[in-house]
XYZ file of N, CA and C in Angstrom:
348
model
N 119.435 113.995 84.553
C 120.162 112.921 83.885
C 120.558 113.342 82.475
N 119.619 113.979 81.775
C 119.895 114.375 80.387
C 121.035 115.389 80.332
N 121.101 116.325 81.301
C 122.187 117.309 81.297
C 123.518 116.628 81.599
N 123.464 115.585 82.446
C 124.681 114.827 82.760
C 125.199 114.107 81.509
N 124.288 113.510 80.758
C 124.670 112.799 79.524
C 125.231 113.783 78.496
N 124.567 114.929 78.372
C 125.043 115.945 77.417
C 126.446 116.418 77.797
N 126.679 116.621 79.082
C 128.001 117.036 79.545
C 129.048 115.970 79.279
N 128.679 114.728 79.494
C 129.596 113.614 79.256
C 129.965 113.521 77.775
N 128.976 113.697 76.904
C 129.243 113.660 75.465
C 130.188 114.794 75.057
N 130.007 115.963 75.649
C 130.855 117.112 75.333
C 132.295 116.847 75.752
N 132.480 116.307 76.951
C 133.832 115.998 77.444
C 134.482 114.952 76.553
N 133.733 113.940 76.169
C 134.286 112.889 75.308
C 134.662 113.441 73.921
N 133.864 114.344 73.407
C 134.180 114.952 72.109
C 135.474 115.753 72.199
N 135.658 116.472 73.293
C 136.891 117.258 73.486
C 138.100 116.332 73.615
N 137.938 115.209 74.310
C 139.033 114.248 74.442
C 139.427 113.692 73.077
N 138.433 113.383 72.265
C 138.704 112.843 70.930
C 139.453 113.849 70.067
N 139.091 115.139 70.164
C 139.750 116.183 69.379
C 141.203 116.352 69.785
N 141.481 116.241 71.094
C 142.836 116.501 71.588
C 143.762 115.299 71.474
N 143.237 114.142 71.150
C 144.059 112.939 71.049
C 144.550 112.756 69.616
N 145.848 112.411 69.451
C 146.364 112.188 68.102
C 145.781 110.920 67.461
N 145.379 109.980 68.269
C 144.749 108.766 67.741
C 143.324 108.695 68.281
N 142.426 108.135 67.521
C 141.035 108.053 67.989
C 140.940 107.258 69.298
N 140.096 107.725 70.174
C 139.851 107.046 71.451
C 138.513 106.326 71.353
N 138.546 105.012 71.581
C 137.308 104.237 71.582
C 136.743 104.261 72.991
N 135.491 104.644 73.102
C 134.827 104.702 74.408
C 133.533 103.908 74.333
N 133.387 102.971 75.241
C 132.143 102.203 75.365
C 131.794 102.085 76.839
N 130.593 102.493 77.178
C 130.132 102.398 78.566
C 129.671 100.978 78.874
N 129.638 100.685 80.143
C 129.103 99.394 80.586
C 127.627 99.331 80.242
N 127.186 98.165 79.858
C 125.771 97.935 79.578
C 125.339 96.717 80.382
N 124.191 96.851 81.061
C 123.710 95.744 81.901
C 122.304 95.327 81.482
N 121.937 94.106 81.838
C 120.605 93.576 81.538
C 119.570 94.195 82.477
N 118.304 93.900 82.220
C 117.243 94.291 83.139
C 117.372 93.459 84.415
N 116.755 93.948 85.486
C 116.776 93.218 86.752
C 115.992 91.918 86.619
N 116.478 90.865 87.278
C 115.753 89.615 87.454
C 115.426 89.507 88.931
N 114.139 89.364 89.262
C 113.702 89.329 90.657
C 113.548 87.905 91.149
N 114.134 87.612 92.301
C 113.938 86.323 92.966
C 112.625 86.400 93.752
N 112.148 85.278 94.234
C 110.927 85.246 95.037
C 111.174 85.931 96.381
N 110.128 86.503 96.932
C 110.214 87.123 98.253
C 110.416 86.023 99.294
N 111.174 86.329 100.328
C 111.476 85.328 101.360
C 110.292 85.061 102.297
N 109.244 85.881 102.239
C 108.076 85.687 103.098
C 106.817 86.071 102.326
N 105.717 85.362 102.587
C 104.454 85.652 101.912
C 103.775 86.883 102.507
N 104.092 87.198 103.755
C 103.523 88.362 104.432
C 104.390 88.673 105.647
N 104.141 89.810 106.264
C 104.874 90.170 107.471
C 106.261 90.724 107.210
N 106.610 90.937 105.969
C 107.911 91.522 105.628
C 108.948 90.480 105.295
N 109.449 90.559 104.093
C 110.502 89.662 103.645
C 111.518 90.452 102.849
N 112.438 89.758 102.221
C 113.419 90.407 101.364
C 113.412 89.735 100.000
N 113.742 90.514 99.009
C 113.794 90.026 97.641
C 115.140 90.427 97.051
N 115.837 89.453 96.493
C 117.114 89.736 95.843
C 116.861 89.982 94.362
N 117.527 90.996 93.850
C 117.440 91.321 92.424
C 118.851 91.221 91.850
N 118.972 90.640 90.666
C 120.278 90.516 90.029
C 120.168 90.916 88.565
N 121.298 91.313 88.014
C 121.404 91.595 86.590
C 122.815 91.262 86.153
N 123.018 91.134 84.857
C 124.319 90.736 84.342
C 124.884 91.814 83.433
N 126.182 91.724 83.213
C 126.843 92.660 82.314
C 126.626 92.186 80.877
N 126.096 93.067 80.058
C 125.878 92.774 78.644
C 127.153 93.101 77.871
N 127.738 94.255 78.166
C 129.025 94.612 77.552
C 129.870 95.369 78.566
N 131.121 94.973 78.653
C 132.059 95.592 79.595
C 132.501 96.953 79.075
N 132.810 97.870 79.987
C 133.230 99.199 79.552
C 134.643 99.193 78.959
N 134.850 100.085 77.995
C 136.175 100.328 77.430
C 136.359 101.837 77.471
N 137.186 102.307 78.401
C 137.412 103.745 78.611
C 136.131 104.497 78.942
N 135.090 103.797 79.325
C 133.805 104.434 79.610
C 133.417 104.279 81.064
N 132.154 104.543 81.332
C 131.666 104.487 82.709
C 131.660 103.048 83.211
N 131.964 102.916 84.496
C 132.012 101.575 85.088
C 130.601 101.011 85.249
N 130.535 99.743 85.499
C 129.248 99.061 85.625
C 128.579 99.392 86.960
N 127.243 99.528 86.948
C 126.511 99.741 88.198
C 126.444 98.430 88.981
N 125.971 98.474 90.218
C 125.844 97.239 91.005
C 125.009 96.186 90.276
N 125.406 94.935 90.438
C 124.717 93.828 89.766
C 123.752 93.094 90.682
N 123.790 93.418 91.979
C 122.883 92.803 92.947
C 122.321 93.882 93.851
N 121.080 93.677 94.250
C 120.485 94.537 95.266
C 119.437 93.732 96.016
N 119.082 94.218 97.187
C 118.074 93.565 98.002
C 117.061 94.616 98.408
N 115.782 94.243 98.380
C 114.749 95.185 98.787
C 113.693 94.469 99.610
N 112.929 95.252 100.373
C 111.851 94.695 101.190
C 110.675 94.330 100.293
N 109.919 93.316 100.705
C 108.750 92.884 99.943
C 107.707 92.297 100.885
N 106.486 92.204 100.401
C 105.357 91.630 101.154
C 105.319 92.126 102.601
N 105.289 93.445 102.734
C 105.351 94.052 104.076
C 103.989 94.089 104.778
N 102.920 93.681 104.074
C 101.596 93.679 104.702
C 101.565 92.654 105.846
N 100.703 92.935 106.826
C 100.565 92.029 107.969
C 100.019 90.672 107.516
N 100.414 89.638 108.208
C 99.898 88.302 107.912
C 98.484 88.159 108.493
N 97.597 87.441 107.796
C 96.257 87.210 108.334
C 96.323 86.424 109.656
N 95.447 86.780 110.569
C 95.333 86.066 111.842
C 93.920 85.508 111.903
N 93.798 84.199 111.989
C 92.489 83.552 112.029
C 91.888 83.614 113.424
N 90.560 83.524 113.463
C 89.831 83.450 114.724
C 90.233 82.159 115.452
N 90.326 82.244 116.760
C 90.612 81.045 117.562
C 89.606 80.970 118.692
N 89.236 79.746 119.044
C 88.280 79.546 120.130
C 88.876 78.612 121.172
N 88.376 78.763 122.405
C 88.857 77.942 123.510
C 88.111 76.616 123.601
N 88.248 75.966 124.723
C 87.613 74.658 124.933
C 86.137 74.828 125.301
N 85.364 73.822 124.973
C 83.946 73.835 125.297
C 83.741 73.810 126.811
N 82.703 74.505 127.255
C 82.309 74.428 128.668
C 81.527 73.130 128.868
N 81.231 72.848 130.115
C 80.386 71.674 130.411
C 78.949 71.975 129.963
N 78.181 70.907 129.740
C 76.776 71.087 129.370
C 76.015 71.697 130.542
N 75.079 72.572 130.226
C 74.225 73.141 131.282
C 73.169 72.110 131.687
N 72.493 72.402 132.783
C 71.369 71.565 133.193
C 70.274 71.691 132.136
N 69.487 70.691 131.978
C 68.375 70.713 131.030
C 67.348 71.730 131.503
N 66.737 72.430 130.577
C 65.765 73.474 130.926
C 64.401 72.903 131.332
N 64.212 71.629 131.159
C 62.930 71.007 131.562
C 63.208 69.612 132.091
N 62.371 69.176 133.070
C 62.546 67.841 133.615
C 61.882 66.788 132.741
N 60.887 67.189 131.975
C 60.236 66.273 131.051
C 59.570 67.062 129.938
N 59.213 66.383 128.854
C 58.529 67.037 127.749
C 59.458 67.780 126.802
N 60.728 67.597 126.928
C 61.681 68.255 126.030
C 62.249 69.520 126.626
N 63.507 69.607 126.620
C 64.214 70.784 127.123
C 65.479 71.009 126.302
N 66.283 71.907 126.763
C 67.496 72.254 126.021
C 68.686 72.259 126.966
N 69.767 71.710 126.475
C 71.055 71.823 127.165
C 71.995 72.589 126.231
N 72.823 73.417 126.781
C 73.766 74.183 125.955
C 75.175 74.098 126.528
N 76.091 74.418 125.650
C 77.478 74.596 126.068
C 78.095 75.638 125.145
N 79.119 76.277 125.586
C 79.745 77.350 124.795
C 81.265 77.189 124.843
N 81.895 77.950 123.976
C 83.348 78.053 124.064
C 83.730 79.502 123.731
N 84.682 80.031 124.444
C 85.033 81.444 124.273
C 85.898 81.679 123.025
N 85.749 82.859 122.467
C 86.611 83.277 121.355
C 87.883 83.840 121.993
N 89.023 83.229 121.687
C 90.283 83.669 122.302
C 91.102 84.586 121.390
N 90.725 84.625 120.105
C 91.432 85.492 119.166
C 90.468 85.972 118.097
N 90.317 87.279 117.980
C 89.506 87.851 116.905
C 90.283 87.754 115.607
N 89.591 87.530 114.470
C 90.309 87.531 113.196
C 90.847 88.922 112.878
N 92.028 88.985 112.288
C 92.644 90.261 111.923
C 93.284 90.137 110.543
N 93.383 91.250 109.868
C 94.076 91.322 108.570
C 93.557 90.280 107.583
N 92.234 90.232 107.445
C 91.556 89.313 106.519
C 91.675 87.853 106.912
N 91.871 87.574 108.202
C 91.879 86.183 108.670
C 90.458 85.651 108.683
N 90.334 84.349 108.887
C 89.003 83.697 108.871
C 88.448 83.543 110.247
């Protein structure tokens, strides 16, 4: 980049020397990028970036693009654990004096990507 700028300055100096009247040269100047919010919190979204022209060029380099779009939040979305329906109660483990009945439900989805 620095060699490109040095070359550009040299060419402009030569143009000024060869012109009978001074040549005014001003390059385009733009603001810093302003980032919009990402379109998705996870799983991949897009983010628009914009900037504005601070000063228009006069015989100088044209303005760079004022808008761009880039990918954002490309990490996978968290997937929470999920469970199915309860089974029926089992028979009691004792006919008298206290026993236990149980029921279960299957896990249908393991948590992934920091899900709960």
